[in-house]
Amino acid sequence: MDAFVARCRKAGLAVTPQRLAIFRRLAATDRHPSAEELHAAVRREMPTLSLATVYKTLDALAGIGAVRPVSRLGARGRWDANLEPHHHLVCTSCGTVTDVAEPRLEAAARPAAALAARHGFEAAGHSVEIFGRCAACRGRRRTGSSPQHEGRATWPRR
Amino acid sequence: MDAFVARCRKAGLAVTPQRLAIFRRLAATDRHPSAEELHAAVRREMPTLSLATVYKTLDALAGIGAVRPVSRLGARGRWDANLEPHHHLVCTSCGTVTDVAEPRLEAAARPAAALAARHGFEAAGHSVEIFGRCAACRGRRRTGSSPQHEGRATWPRR
DNA sequence: ATATATGCAAAGTCTTTGCAATTCG
DNA sequence: CGAATTGCAAAGACTTTGCATATAT
């Protein structure tokens, strides 16, 4: 919690009761709540909290890397007809997703099935998501100088 | 394409021009389009196609495993304050996401950075998504007898 | 004091649903 | 022909935005 406050200060973000409550709640669960679930939960102790503030806060905290979306693939539905095992390079800057087929990555995830079984989980498949910056975005250079976390939940549409 | 038709027939899904066009388009790209992007694209050759049909079709095709959402994590935004490297067991039946920390998976995914670099991609991290059925859903038993693909894009909210 | 953040309400975007007309098997 | 599918329009769900008020530093 202290680290969180320090992080906010360092980034120039005001430390408000709302942000503290939202972060505390998110840090206390591993259930990967949605904005609405967080809102409902935090609201019990802070009944005036608005849903809009939850959205704004998550965005702000993701921006400083204090929090992150569960998947880097963005919040919108995207579809694939490629049923072969393959993995994804997800650009956290522009949001493009590039397929990669790499047998070594297959082997890599092999311990996964055993791991899953230990949780009583019946694994049907897996996929590896590698996130970072694509060639095009690297070429474009970073705009700012402050550390980039690029934790936004969605990206501009193509 | 023949395989697709066979798959529909086998599953008892009617083979309509709309479904053919949507599948053909999706199979022809690796850009992981959204429903709206597909609609726009297919519409050029089939101007009467409605967006609602695209949604219904993707859902139907995912149900027979002919198509799948890019991520099994669902289309809604979910958040995480756990910044430690960890992976996810995603239940394709109820949609719950369980964290797993497994050092061996870390090591195993090491070829990822090199792989990404070969694509001009600057990897910042990765995560492994293992999908299947969680213990609770296995206990609940399958309802039907036909093959389950459970490719739906979203799950009922908790 | 002043720049930021909050809360509200309205607007915007994405997705689902109900239903009559149409099409597939 | 009977069941399934389509297109439309309306409803629903989720997220963002503008702005006046309140708050953090």
XYZ file of C-alpha atoms (C1' of nucleotides) in Angstrom:
366
model
C 0.000 0.000 0.000
C 2.865 2.332 0.800
C 4.435 1.379 -2.483
C 1.217 2.303 -4.195
C 1.137 5.730 -2.605
C 4.768 6.285 -3.480
C 4.071 5.280 -7.022
C 1.231 7.745 -7.338
C 3.285 10.550 -5.867
C 6.187 9.832 -8.139
C 3.898 9.916 -11.144
C 2.230 13.111 -9.998
C -1.129 11.474 -9.391
C -3.119 12.776 -6.465
C -3.749 10.208 -3.767
C -7.461 10.327 -3.166
C -9.658 8.194 -0.928
C -11.341 6.833 -4.059
C -8.081 5.713 -5.601
C -6.917 4.168 -2.377
C -10.153 2.282 -1.911
C -10.268 1.043 -5.463
C -6.677 -0.081 -5.447
C -6.970 -1.703 -2.035
C -9.943 -3.662 -3.178
C -8.350 -4.772 -6.409
C -5.161 -5.763 -4.633
C -7.139 -7.817 -2.149
C -8.736 -10.123 -4.672
C -7.559 -12.477 -7.352
C -10.950 -12.633 -8.992
C -10.101 -10.153 -11.731
C -13.153 -7.998 -11.230
C -14.702 -5.770 -13.833
C -15.155 -2.066 -13.281
C -18.732 -2.641 -12.250
C -17.844 -5.342 -9.777
C -15.239 -3.096 -8.216
C -17.742 -0.305 -8.072
C -20.261 -2.445 -6.277
C -17.670 -3.703 -3.829
C -16.050 -0.383 -2.977
C -19.394 1.287 -2.783
C -20.227 -0.649 0.319
C -17.676 1.382 2.221
C -17.895 4.523 0.112
C -21.484 4.871 -1.066
C -20.891 8.048 -3.034
C -18.328 6.491 -5.348
C -19.395 6.796 -8.954
C -18.872 4.240 -11.650
C -17.290 6.884 -13.843
C -14.630 7.417 -11.219
C -13.884 3.722 -11.165
C -13.309 3.758 -14.907
C -11.184 6.884 -14.745
C -9.203 5.515 -11.837
C -8.471 2.182 -13.458
C -7.287 4.003 -16.521
C -5.096 6.325 -14.501
C -3.613 3.525 -12.414
C -2.963 1.412 -15.476
C -1.172 4.400 -16.937
C 1.345 4.361 -14.117
C 1.588 0.591 -14.065
C -0.024 0.116 -10.684
C -2.740 -2.024 -12.155
C -3.274 -3.834 -15.409
C -5.965 -5.322 -17.559
C -6.059 -9.097 -17.308
C -5.468 -9.460 -20.987
C -3.564 -7.170 -23.267
C -5.833 -8.083 -26.100
C -8.220 -5.257 -25.450
C -11.738 -5.356 -24.265
C -13.462 -5.872 -27.591
C -14.348 -9.170 -29.187
C -11.951 -10.293 -31.852
C -12.193 -13.449 -33.849
C -9.961 -16.038 -35.412
C -10.577 -18.904 -37.802
C -7.051 -20.247 -37.395
C -7.502 -23.305 -35.215
C -3.886 -24.423 -35.394
C -1.948 -23.835 -32.203
C -0.408 -20.430 -32.427
C 0.446 -17.544 -30.200
C 0.092 -13.815 -30.249
C 2.384 -10.833 -30.281
C 0.236 -8.068 -28.873
C 1.417 -4.519 -29.359
C 0.533 -2.516 -26.265
C 0.930 0.675 -28.215
C -1.277 0.208 -31.257
C -3.140 -2.937 -30.284
C -2.333 -5.041 -33.335
C -2.106 -8.765 -32.835
C 0.346 -10.822 -34.858
C 0.177 -14.591 -35.008
C 3.245 -16.674 -34.423
C 3.551 -20.403 -34.796
C 6.503 -21.625 -32.809
C 6.841 -25.276 -31.866
C 9.280 -24.420 -29.113
C 6.639 -22.363 -27.430
C 4.403 -25.388 -27.563
C 6.929 -27.397 -25.665
C 7.262 -24.460 -23.358
C 3.736 -24.622 -22.173
C 3.810 -28.351 -21.637
C 4.128 -28.200 -17.880
C 0.850 -26.380 -18.091
C -1.364 -29.421 -18.270
C 0.147 -30.953 -15.161
C -0.089 -27.640 -13.401
C -3.695 -27.247 -14.356
C -4.516 -30.753 -13.205
C -3.156 -29.898 -9.774
C -5.937 -27.325 -9.602
C -8.546 -29.858 -10.645
C -8.620 -28.127 -13.980
C -9.090 -30.046 -17.214
C -6.893 -28.287 -19.748
C -8.125 -28.187 -23.319
C -5.454 -25.947 -24.770
C -3.355 -22.916 -24.159
C -2.013 -19.864 -25.795
C 0.919 -17.621 -25.092
C 0.449 -13.904 -25.272
C 3.622 -11.883 -25.673
C 3.164 -8.196 -25.188
C 5.414 -5.305 -26.036
C 5.906 -2.928 -28.939
C 5.661 -3.895 -32.562
C 8.195 -2.911 -35.189
C 6.039 -0.097 -36.517
C 5.509 1.450 -33.113
C 9.179 1.139 -32.262
C 9.930 3.034 -35.436
C 7.522 5.739 -34.401
C 9.576 6.329 -31.249
C 8.151 7.071 -27.894
C 6.476 10.397 -27.480
C 7.013 11.128 -23.808
C 10.040 10.568 -21.637
C 8.345 9.156 -18.562
C 8.131 5.419 -18.129
C 5.511 3.893 -20.362
C 3.316 1.228 -18.959
C 0.753 1.273 -21.639
C -1.689 -0.536 -19.519
C -4.743 0.827 -21.167
C -7.626 -1.539 -21.471
C -8.459 -0.759 -25.043
C -6.780 0.732 -28.042
C -8.021 2.987 -30.738
C -9.824 0.964 -33.316
C -7.964 0.285 -36.491
C -13.939 -24.608 -47.051
C -15.292 -28.102 -47.664
C -14.265 -28.999 -44.174
C -16.249 -26.053 -42.940
C -19.366 -27.139 -44.759
C -18.941 -30.659 -43.500
C -18.548 -29.365 -39.992
C -21.756 -27.365 -40.195
C -23.687 -30.276 -41.616
C -22.399 -32.620 -38.978
C -23.455 -30.201 -36.282
C -26.853 -29.667 -37.841
C -26.192 -26.044 -38.713
C -27.694 -24.797 -41.930
C -25.180 -23.702 -44.515
C -26.278 -20.257 -45.581
C -24.630 -17.757 -47.901
C -24.121 -15.458 -44.937
C -22.297 -18.070 -42.906
C -20.151 -19.032 -45.851
C -19.212 -15.451 -46.567
C -18.439 -14.625 -42.974
C -16.341 -17.717 -42.472
C -14.527 -17.289 -45.756
C -13.611 -13.766 -44.846
C -12.452 -14.664 -41.377
C -10.408 -17.569 -42.664
C -8.744 -15.307 -45.214
C -7.253 -12.910 -42.723
C -4.960 -13.079 -39.747
C -5.935 -9.654 -38.498
C -8.373 -10.925 -35.891
C -11.224 -8.709 -36.930
C -14.074 -7.617 -34.726
C -17.682 -8.336 -35.612
C -18.024 -4.856 -37.019
C -14.935 -5.154 -39.161
C -16.182 -8.444 -40.543
C -19.537 -6.923 -41.218
C -18.006 -4.043 -43.138
C -15.820 -6.397 -45.149
C -18.448 -8.984 -46.048
C -20.965 -6.299 -46.776
C -19.015 -5.243 -49.802
C -20.039 -8.447 -51.508
C -23.323 -8.946 -49.669
C -24.816 -5.537 -48.977
C -27.892 -6.846 -47.201
C -25.915 -8.597 -44.481
C -26.884 -7.315 -41.067
C -24.578 -6.815 -38.139
C -26.897 -8.865 -35.962
C -26.366 -11.810 -38.268
C -22.625 -11.436 -37.962
C -22.887 -11.631 -34.199
C -25.248 -14.578 -34.330
C -23.067 -16.344 -36.861
C -19.844 -15.914 -34.913
C -21.589 -17.272 -31.891
C -22.974 -20.244 -33.797
C -19.654 -21.033 -35.461
C -17.773 -20.741 -32.200
C -20.266 -23.183 -30.771
C -19.216 -25.848 -33.244
C -15.539 -24.977 -32.990
C -15.190 -23.614 -36.499
C -14.072 -20.264 -35.212
C -12.879 -18.922 -31.909
C -12.473 -15.717 -30.000
C -8.874 -14.554 -29.960
C -8.816 -14.668 -26.220
C -10.767 -16.931 -23.912
C -10.857 -14.250 -21.291
C -14.121 -12.850 -22.482
C -14.867 -9.570 -24.096
C -15.317 -7.520 -20.966
C -12.664 -5.521 -19.203
C -11.221 -7.233 -16.169
C -8.511 -5.916 -13.927
C -5.615 -7.187 -11.920
C -3.362 -5.569 -9.344
C -1.046 -8.566 -9.240
C 1.987 -7.416 -11.167
C 4.041 -10.520 -10.477
C 4.427 -12.818 -13.453
C 1.599 -15.277 -13.347
C -0.639 -17.149 -15.686
C -4.302 -17.872 -16.028
C -6.524 -20.908 -15.962
C -9.596 -19.805 -17.874
C -12.699 -21.916 -17.566
C -14.486 -21.942 -20.884
C -17.647 -23.073 -19.187
C -18.190 -20.536 -16.430
C -15.585 -17.949 -17.349
C -13.723 -17.822 -14.065
C -10.039 -17.012 -14.204
C -7.640 -18.545 -11.708
C -4.120 -17.266 -11.260
C -1.219 -19.669 -11.244
C 2.366 -18.785 -10.485
C 4.663 -21.405 -11.934
C 8.344 -20.650 -12.301
C 8.784 -23.498 -14.724
C 6.380 -21.840 -17.091
C 8.471 -18.723 -16.884
C 11.636 -20.460 -17.838
C 9.890 -22.442 -20.484
C 8.573 -19.391 -22.241
C 12.009 -17.923 -22.541
C 12.305 -18.557 -26.292
C 9.527 -16.022 -26.572
C 11.730 -12.955 -26.470
C 13.982 -14.215 -29.255
C 10.971 -15.197 -31.285
C 9.432 -11.798 -30.867
C 12.669 -10.063 -31.809
C 12.690 -11.948 -35.077
C 9.474 -10.095 -35.857
C 10.999 -6.752 -34.933
C 8.934 -6.911 -31.793
C 10.216 -5.624 -28.466
C 8.815 -7.996 -25.876
C 7.951 -6.551 -22.503
C 6.411 -9.637 -20.993
C 4.184 -12.568 -21.637
C 1.443 -14.562 -20.137
C 0.166 -18.061 -20.665
C -3.523 -18.646 -20.883
C -4.622 -22.200 -20.263
C -8.209 -22.891 -21.116
C -10.433 -25.797 -20.257
C -12.910 -26.687 -17.534
C -12.490 -25.811 -13.905
C -13.057 -28.279 -11.081
C -16.490 -26.894 -10.274
C -17.712 -27.167 -13.854
C -16.320 -30.649 -14.197
C -18.277 -31.588 -11.126
C -21.410 -30.145 -12.657
C -21.051 -32.592 -15.541
C -21.686 -31.794 -19.130
C -25.255 -31.223 -20.068
C -25.333 -32.389 -23.676
C -23.582 -35.282 -25.329
C -22.357 -33.560 -28.487
C -18.819 -32.270 -28.644
C -18.414 -29.108 -26.652
C -16.297 -26.372 -28.053
C -17.458 -23.684 -25.716
C -16.074 -21.010 -27.914
C -18.431 -18.332 -26.815
C -17.021 -14.865 -26.652
C -18.462 -13.962 -23.311
C -19.784 -15.707 -20.278
C -22.627 -14.951 -17.955
C -21.546 -12.370 -15.441
C -20.797 -13.644 -12.000
C -4.142 28.950 -4.730
C -4.427 26.041 -8.467
C -4.276 22.132 -10.874
C -6.673 17.649 -10.391
C -10.158 14.596 -9.362
C -14.996 13.539 -8.427
C -19.909 12.865 -9.390
C -23.596 13.296 -12.261
C -25.994 12.879 -16.362
C -25.841 12.519 -21.093
C -23.847 10.518 -25.066
C -21.468 6.917 -27.403
C -20.188 2.250 -28.593
C -20.746 -2.539 -28.730
C -23.816 -6.572 -28.341
C -28.127 -9.003 -27.686
C -33.004 -9.867 -28.331
C -37.840 -10.256 -30.303
C -40.237 -11.099 -34.206
C -42.073 -11.328 -38.927
C -40.420 -12.755 -43.336
C -37.438 -15.831 -45.705
C -34.565 -19.789 -46.649
C -32.505 -24.432 -45.880
C -32.874 -29.398 -45.671
C -43.450 -28.438 -45.294
C -41.208 -27.637 -40.724
C -37.316 -25.925 -38.462
C -33.748 -22.811 -38.587
C -31.952 -18.314 -40.067
C -32.094 -13.593 -41.535
C -32.805 -8.544 -41.175
C -34.641 -4.942 -38.793
C -35.387 -2.157 -35.018
C -35.491 -1.688 -30.318
C -33.463 -2.740 -26.014
C -29.590 -3.660 -23.128
C -24.908 -3.473 -21.406
C -20.644 -1.332 -20.981
C -17.679 2.719 -21.309
C -16.517 7.512 -22.163
C -17.167 12.454 -21.926
C -18.398 17.341 -20.428
C -18.809 20.187 -16.891
C -19.702 22.221 -12.286
C -18.210 21.217 -7.681
C -15.027 19.599 -4.399
C -10.265 18.217 -3.041
C -5.187 17.300 -2.934
C -0.781 19.280 -2.799
